[in-house]
Structures are given as C-alpha cells and as structure tokens.
Amino acid sequence: MLVSAAIAGLATGGAYALMGLSTLLTYRLVAVVNFAQAAVGAFGAFAMVVLYEAGLPLPLAVPAGLAVAALLHMGLGVVMVRWFAEAGEGVKAAVTIAVYTGLVALGLRLFGAQHPRRFPSPFDGPALTIGGVVVTWTAVLTMALAVLFAVGPALLLRHTRLGLLLRAMAERPTTAELIGVRVPRLSMVVWGSAGAASALAIMIVAPQLASDFSSQTLLITPALAAALIGGFSSFAWTFVGGVGLGVLQGLASTVTQLQQYRGVLPFLVILVVLVWTRRRDRWDEPA
C-alpha cells in the first residue's frame, strides 16, 4: 500500500518539481522570486479548458493555453524590466504578490469561483507496472518533463554561448547590456518559457487535484518549497524536493490521522528549510 501511494505521488511530485524549476529559472536568470508563477500557469491552463469546451481540438487548445501563459508572464516581465530593473529582491517579490492577488481576482471572475472545470486527462491510461502497482502515463510524462527541465537549463547555462549570455544577464545586467547583450529580449525568453512550463504542469496535474482556479494558484506553495530545498540555486535539488514532496503527500494519504493535513506539508517544509538555513546565524550568536 505504501509503494502504491508513493508511486501515485510521483505525478503530483513531478508537477511540483516542474513548478519549482520554473520558479527557480525565473529567480536564477532575472533575480525575481515570483509569487505569481502558479497564477499565471493557472490562467493558461484554464484558457486551454475554455477553448477545449468551446470545441477547439485538444492538440490546438494546449498550445493556445501555453501561449496565453507565456504572453501573460512576458507582460509581467516587461513591467519588471521597464520599472523595477534596479529594485531590490524584496520590492520585486512584493510586485509579484500584488500581481498574484490581481490574477486570482480576475481568474475567479472569468472562470468562476465555485465551479470546477473538467480538465481533459488523455494520459490516465496505464504505462507500466512496478511491483504490481500501475504507473500511469501522466506520472511518466510529468516526471520526464521535470527531468528535462532540471537537466536542460543546467546544461544550457554551463555549456552554450546562450547560457553564457544568460548568466551575464543574471549577474551583471547593466554591464551585459553595455557590451551588446540584448538583455530585454533574453529576459522575455526566460519569462515566456517559465510561464509556459507552469501552465503545462498545471494542465497535466489538474485532473488529479481540485480543478477550481483558486486551488490551482496555491500550487505556488509547493513550488516555493521545492525551490527552497534547492537553495534557489540547484536545479537538481529543486527537482528532488518537488518529487519528494509529492511522494511524501502520497504516503501521508495512507495514514488516516494525516490525510486532512497533507496540504500543510509544503508550509511545514518551507518552515523547516528556513529554520535550518538560519540555524548558524541564530545558534552561533554569543550568549
């Protein structure tokens, strides 16, 4: 039963990892802790559902939803580049919180607050069996995308000219622009890619979770927990953190006393990681 629950948590964990990696990518390359990441992804996912319900075939509705999320995220990026490029991380984070609040209000208005949408689930079929436990294509696809998004950016940043330009933009944006790097254009690529990835994660995992808009926007909590486990620097550890959190929630569902507290686990992880990272500052203080 524990194995079954852990495997069932892989799909959710993969989505957490993908969301966390998108958040990490935004932070690593444009120095923004983006609290609006999940809200942007939810907008794209719900745009896909609306188009699908209106009769647009799923293979067309999915790219359209990804485009909505990418454009919306790029719009946030334009605001950051134009008006908050020289602001501190706290100010930028506060701006994304304000955007998050606005997107939630707008999303509830457009997509309904108490009327969950029926997300298509074309990958619910069995892919393989491990120890008598059926693994769905949803879990396989989510994990594959999370691995790709963990390995791809790391290789890109370390071994390609584009990665060198992106690192220059992240570490010294003003200097990079002076030597000819097109910082605004590269920033828009980062914002658009992260927005589309967030929407894709929500599209895949939404059929297994509460499918109302407000619930989907709360996926920013496990995303931030995964990014914190990675220290907002490591793609590999962010992947591990996201998948581990999903598996942990799956295991918690097997314990009757813990079932109703599964949603608290991301907050608990955030608290533990923050206390652990600040332990030296606190414990090493002179008496």
CSV table of C-alpha atoms in Angstrom, one decimal:
chain,number,residue,atom,x,y,z
A,1,MET,CA,0.0,0.0,0.0
A,2,LEU,CA,2.9,2.4,0.8
A,3,VAL,CA,4.5,1.6,-2.5
A,4,SER,CA,1.2,2.3,-4.3
A,5,ALA,CA,0.8,5.6,-2.5
A,6,ALA,CA,4.4,6.7,-3.2
A,7,ILE,CA,4.1,5.9,-6.9
A,8,ALA,CA,0.7,7.7,-7.0
A,9,GLY,CA,2.5,10.8,-5.6
A,10,LEU,CA,5.0,10.8,-8.5
A,11,ALA,CA,2.7,12.6,-10.9
A,12,THR,CA,2.0,15.3,-8.3
A,13,GLY,CA,5.6,15.4,-7.3
A,14,GLY,CA,6.7,15.8,-10.9
A,15,ALA,CA,4.3,18.8,-11.3
A,16,TYR,CA,5.6,20.3,-8.1
A,17,ALA,CA,9.2,19.9,-9.4
A,18,LEU,CA,8.3,21.4,-12.7
A,19,MET,CA,6.6,24.4,-11.0
A,20,GLY,CA,9.6,24.7,-8.6
A,21,LEU,CA,12.1,24.6,-11.5
A,22,SER,CA,10.1,27.3,-13.4
A,23,THR,CA,10.3,29.5,-10.2
A,24,LEU,CA,14.0,28.7,-9.9
A,25,LEU,CA,14.7,29.6,-13.5
A,26,THR,CA,13.0,32.9,-13.1
A,27,TYR,CA,15.0,33.7,-10.0
A,28,ARG,CA,18.3,32.5,-11.3
A,29,LEU,CA,18.1,34.5,-14.6
A,30,VAL,CA,16.1,37.6,-13.8
A,31,ALA,CA,16.5,37.8,-10.0
A,32,VAL,CA,12.8,37.7,-9.1
A,33,VAL,CA,11.1,35.4,-6.5
A,34,ASN,CA,7.9,35.1,-8.5
A,35,PHE,CA,4.8,34.5,-6.3
A,36,ALA,CA,2.6,34.9,-9.3
A,37,GLN,CA,4.1,31.9,-11.1
A,38,ALA,CA,1.2,29.5,-10.4
A,39,ALA,CA,-1.5,32.1,-11.0
A,40,VAL,CA,0.0,32.7,-14.5
A,41,GLY,CA,0.1,28.9,-15.1
A,42,ALA,CA,-3.5,28.5,-13.9
A,43,PHE,CA,-4.6,31.3,-16.3
A,44,GLY,CA,-3.0,29.4,-19.2
A,45,ALA,CA,-4.5,26.0,-18.1
A,46,PHE,CA,-8.0,27.4,-17.7
A,47,ALA,CA,-7.7,29.2,-21.0
A,48,MET,CA,-7.0,25.8,-22.6
A,49,VAL,CA,-10.0,24.3,-20.9
A,50,VAL,CA,-12.3,27.1,-22.0
A,51,LEU,CA,-11.1,26.7,-25.6
A,52,TYR,CA,-11.5,22.9,-25.4
A,53,GLU,CA,-15.0,23.2,-24.0
A,54,ALA,CA,-15.8,25.6,-26.9
A,55,GLY,CA,-15.0,22.9,-29.4
A,56,LEU,CA,-11.3,23.5,-30.2
A,57,PRO,CA,-9.4,20.2,-30.5
A,58,LEU,CA,-7.1,19.4,-27.6
A,59,PRO,CA,-3.9,19.4,-29.8
A,60,LEU,CA,-4.7,23.1,-30.6
A,61,ALA,CA,-6.1,24.1,-27.3
A,62,VAL,CA,-3.0,23.1,-25.4
A,63,PRO,CA,-0.6,25.3,-27.4
A,64,ALA,CA,-3.1,28.1,-27.2
A,65,GLY,CA,-3.2,27.8,-23.4
A,66,LEU,CA,0.6,27.7,-23.2
A,67,ALA,CA,0.8,30.8,-25.4
A,68,VAL,CA,-1.6,32.6,-23.1
A,69,ALA,CA,0.5,31.8,-20.0
A,70,ALA,CA,3.8,32.7,-21.9
A,71,LEU,CA,2.4,36.1,-23.0
A,72,LEU,CA,0.9,36.9,-19.6
A,73,HIS,CA,4.3,36.1,-17.9
A,74,MET,CA,6.1,38.1,-20.5
A,75,GLY,CA,3.8,41.0,-19.7
A,76,LEU,CA,4.9,40.7,-16.1
A,77,GLY,CA,8.5,40.6,-17.3
A,78,VAL,CA,8.0,43.8,-19.2
A,79,VAL,CA,6.8,45.5,-16.1
A,80,MET,CA,9.8,44.2,-14.1
A,81,VAL,CA,12.4,45.2,-16.8
A,82,ARG,CA,10.9,48.6,-17.5
A,83,TRP,CA,10.1,49.9,-14.0
A,84,PHE,CA,11.8,47.6,-11.4
A,85,ALA,CA,15.1,46.6,-13.1
A,86,GLU,CA,17.1,48.3,-10.4
A,87,ALA,CA,14.8,47.5,-7.5
A,88,GLY,CA,15.8,45.1,-4.7
A,89,GLU,CA,14.6,41.5,-4.5
A,90,GLY,CA,12.1,42.4,-1.8
A,91,VAL,CA,10.4,45.1,-3.9
A,92,LYS,CA,10.3,42.7,-6.9
A,93,ALA,CA,8.7,40.0,-4.8
A,94,ALA,CA,6.1,42.4,-3.5
A,95,VAL,CA,5.2,43.4,-7.0
A,96,THR,CA,4.6,39.7,-7.9
A,97,ILE,CA,2.5,39.3,-4.8
A,98,ALA,CA,0.3,42.2,-6.0
A,99,VAL,CA,0.1,40.7,-9.5
A,100,TYR,CA,-0.8,37.3,-7.9
A,101,THR,CA,-3.7,39.0,-6.0
A,102,GLY,CA,-4.9,40.7,-9.1
A,103,LEU,CA,-4.7,37.5,-11.2
A,104,VAL,CA,-6.6,35.5,-8.6
A,105,ALA,CA,-9.4,38.1,-8.5
A,106,LEU,CA,-9.5,38.2,-12.3
A,107,GLY,CA,-9.4,34.5,-12.7
A,108,LEU,CA,-12.2,33.9,-10.3
A,109,ARG,CA,-14.2,36.4,-12.2
A,110,LEU,CA,-13.6,34.9,-15.6
A,111,PHE,CA,-13.5,31.2,-14.7
A,112,GLY,CA,-15.8,31.0,-11.7
A,113,ALA,CA,-15.1,30.6,-8.0
A,114,GLN,CA,-17.2,27.6,-7.0
A,115,HIS,CA,-17.5,25.8,-10.4
A,116,PRO,CA,-14.5,23.5,-11.1
A,117,ARG,CA,-13.7,22.9,-14.7
A,118,ARG,CA,-13.4,19.4,-16.2
A,119,PHE,CA,-9.8,19.1,-17.3
A,120,PRO,CA,-9.2,16.6,-20.1
A,121,SER,CA,-7.0,13.7,-19.0
A,122,PRO,CA,-5.6,11.9,-22.1
A,123,PHE,CA,-2.7,10.3,-20.2
A,124,ASP,CA,-4.6,8.5,-17.4
A,125,GLY,CA,-4.0,5.1,-19.1
A,126,PRO,CA,-1.5,2.6,-17.6
A,127,ALA,CA,2.0,2.9,-18.9
A,128,LEU,CA,3.8,0.2,-16.9
A,129,THR,CA,3.5,-1.9,-13.7
A,130,ILE,CA,6.1,-1.8,-10.9
A,131,GLY,CA,5.7,-4.4,-8.1
A,132,GLY,CA,2.1,-4.9,-9.0
A,133,VAL,CA,1.4,-1.1,-9.0
A,134,VAL,CA,0.2,0.5,-12.2
A,135,VAL,CA,2.0,3.7,-13.2
A,136,THR,CA,0.0,6.0,-15.4
A,137,TRP,CA,1.2,7.9,-18.5
A,138,THR,CA,0.5,11.1,-16.5
A,139,ALA,CA,3.2,10.2,-13.9
A,140,VAL,CA,5.7,9.1,-16.6
A,141,LEU,CA,5.1,12.3,-18.7
A,142,THR,CA,5.3,14.6,-15.7
A,143,MET,CA,8.5,13.0,-14.4
A,144,ALA,CA,10.0,13.1,-17.9
A,145,LEU,CA,9.2,16.8,-18.3
A,146,ALA,CA,10.6,17.6,-14.8
A,147,VAL,CA,13.8,15.8,-15.6
A,148,LEU,CA,14.1,17.6,-18.9
A,149,PHE,CA,13.5,21.0,-17.2
A,150,ALA,CA,16.1,20.1,-14.5
A,151,VAL,CA,18.8,18.9,-16.8
A,152,GLY,CA,18.2,21.2,-19.8
A,153,PRO,CA,18.7,24.6,-18.2
A,154,ALA,CA,21.7,23.4,-16.2
A,155,LEU,CA,23.4,22.2,-19.4
A,156,LEU,CA,22.4,25.3,-21.3
A,157,LEU,CA,23.9,27.6,-18.7
A,158,ARG,CA,27.1,25.7,-18.4
A,159,HIS,CA,28.0,24.6,-21.9
A,160,THR,CA,26.5,27.0,-24.5
A,161,ARG,CA,27.1,30.6,-25.7
A,162,LEU,CA,23.4,31.4,-25.0
A,163,GLY,CA,23.9,30.1,-21.4
A,164,LEU,CA,26.9,32.4,-21.1
A,165,LEU,CA,24.8,35.4,-22.2
A,166,LEU,CA,22.0,34.4,-19.8
A,167,ARG,CA,24.5,34.2,-16.9
A,168,ALA,CA,25.9,37.5,-17.8
A,169,MET,CA,22.4,39.0,-17.9
A,170,ALA,CA,21.6,37.5,-14.5
A,171,GLU,CA,24.8,38.6,-12.7
A,172,ARG,CA,25.6,41.9,-14.3
A,173,PRO,CA,22.6,43.1,-16.4
A,174,THR,CA,23.8,46.7,-16.9
A,175,THR,CA,27.3,45.5,-17.9
A,176,ALA,CA,25.9,42.9,-20.2
A,177,GLU,CA,23.8,45.4,-22.0
A,178,LEU,CA,26.8,47.8,-22.4
A,179,ILE,CA,28.8,45.0,-24.2
A,180,GLY,CA,25.9,44.3,-26.6
A,181,VAL,CA,23.8,41.6,-24.9
A,182,ARG,CA,20.2,42.2,-25.6
A,183,VAL,CA,19.0,41.9,-22.1
A,184,PRO,CA,15.3,42.8,-22.6
A,185,ARG,CA,14.9,40.2,-25.3
A,186,LEU,CA,16.7,37.5,-23.4
A,187,SER,CA,14.6,38.4,-20.3
A,188,MET,CA,11.4,37.9,-22.3
A,189,VAL,CA,12.6,34.5,-23.4
A,190,VAL,CA,13.1,33.5,-19.8
A,191,TRP,CA,9.7,34.9,-18.6
A,192,GLY,CA,7.8,33.3,-21.5
A,193,SER,CA,9.5,29.8,-21.1
A,194,ALA,CA,8.8,29.8,-17.3
A,195,GLY,CA,5.2,30.8,-17.8
A,196,ALA,CA,4.5,28.1,-20.4
A,197,ALA,CA,6.2,25.5,-18.2
A,198,SER,CA,4.0,26.5,-15.3
A,199,ALA,CA,0.9,26.2,-17.4
A,200,LEU,CA,1.9,22.8,-18.7
A,201,ALA,CA,2.5,21.5,-15.2
A,202,ILE,CA,-1.0,22.6,-14.1
A,203,MET,CA,-2.6,21.1,-17.3
A,204,ILE,CA,-1.1,17.7,-16.5
A,205,VAL,CA,-1.8,17.5,-12.8
A,206,ALA,CA,-5.1,19.4,-12.6
A,207,PRO,CA,-7.3,16.3,-13.3
A,208,GLN,CA,-5.9,14.8,-10.1
A,209,LEU,CA,-6.4,17.8,-7.9
A,210,ALA,CA,-9.1,20.3,-7.1
A,211,SER,CA,-9.8,21.8,-10.5
A,212,ASP,CA,-11.0,25.3,-9.5
A,213,PHE,CA,-8.9,28.3,-10.2
A,214,SER,CA,-8.1,29.3,-6.7
A,215,SER,CA,-6.8,25.8,-5.8
A,216,GLN,CA,-4.5,25.8,-8.8
A,217,THR,CA,-3.0,29.1,-7.9
A,218,LEU,CA,-2.0,27.7,-4.5
A,219,LEU,CA,0.5,25.4,-6.2
A,220,ILE,CA,3.0,28.2,-5.7
A,221,THR,CA,3.4,26.9,-2.2
A,222,PRO,CA,4.9,23.5,-3.1
A,223,ALA,CA,6.8,25.2,-5.9
A,224,LEU,CA,8.5,27.6,-3.4
A,225,ALA,CA,9.1,24.7,-1.0
A,226,ALA,CA,10.9,22.8,-3.8
A,227,ALA,CA,12.9,25.8,-4.8
A,228,LEU,CA,13.9,26.4,-1.2
A,229,ILE,CA,15.1,22.8,-0.9
A,230,GLY,CA,17.3,23.6,-3.9
A,231,GLY,CA,18.5,26.7,-2.1
A,232,PHE,CA,17.2,28.8,-5.0
A,233,SER,CA,20.3,27.7,-6.9
A,234,SER,CA,20.3,24.0,-7.7
A,235,PHE,CA,18.1,22.6,-10.4
A,236,ALA,CA,18.9,19.0,-9.3
A,237,TRP,CA,17.9,19.6,-5.7
A,238,THR,CA,14.8,21.5,-6.7
A,239,PHE,CA,13.8,18.5,-8.7
A,240,VAL,CA,14.4,16.2,-5.8
A,241,GLY,CA,12.5,18.5,-3.5
A,242,GLY,CA,9.4,18.7,-5.7
A,243,VAL,CA,9.3,14.9,-6.3
A,244,GLY,CA,10.0,14.1,-2.7
A,245,LEU,CA,7.2,16.5,-1.5
A,246,GLY,CA,4.7,14.8,-3.9
A,247,VAL,CA,5.7,11.3,-2.7
A,248,LEU,CA,5.5,12.5,0.9
A,249,GLN,CA,2.0,13.7,0.4
A,250,GLY,CA,1.1,10.4,-1.2
A,251,LEU,CA,2.4,8.5,1.8
A,252,ALA,CA,0.5,10.8,4.1
A,253,SER,CA,-2.7,9.9,2.4
A,254,THR,CA,-2.3,6.3,3.7
A,255,VAL,CA,-2.4,7.4,7.3
A,256,THR,CA,-5.9,8.3,8.5
A,257,GLN,CA,-4.7,10.8,11.1
A,258,LEU,CA,-2.6,12.7,8.5
A,259,GLN,CA,-4.9,12.7,5.4
A,260,GLN,CA,-6.5,16.0,6.2
A,261,TYR,CA,-3.1,17.6,6.9
A,262,ARG,CA,-1.5,16.8,3.5
A,263,GLY,CA,-2.0,20.3,2.3
A,264,VAL,CA,0.0,21.7,5.3
A,265,LEU,CA,3.2,19.7,4.3
A,266,PRO,CA,4.6,22.3,1.9
A,267,PHE,CA,4.3,25.0,4.5
A,268,LEU,CA,6.0,22.7,7.0
A,269,VAL,CA,8.8,22.0,4.6
A,270,ILE,CA,9.3,25.8,4.0
A,271,LEU,CA,9.4,26.4,7.7
A,272,VAL,CA,11.9,23.6,8.4
A,273,VAL,CA,14.2,24.7,5.5
A,274,LEU,CA,14.1,28.3,6.6
A,275,VAL,CA,14.9,27.4,10.2
A,276,TRP,CA,17.7,25.0,9.1
A,277,THR,CA,19.3,27.6,6.8
A,278,ARG,CA,19.3,30.2,9.5
A,279,ARG,CA,20.5,28.0,12.3
A,280,ARG,CA,24.1,29.3,12.3
A,281,ASP,CA,23.0,32.9,12.4
A,282,ARG,CA,20.9,32.1,15.4
A,283,TRP,CA,22.8,29.4,17.3
A,284,ASP,CA,26.2,31.0,16.8
A,285,GLU,CA,25.2,34.2,18.4
A,286,PRO,CA,27.3,34.9,21.5
A,287,ALA,CA,25.5,34.3,24.8
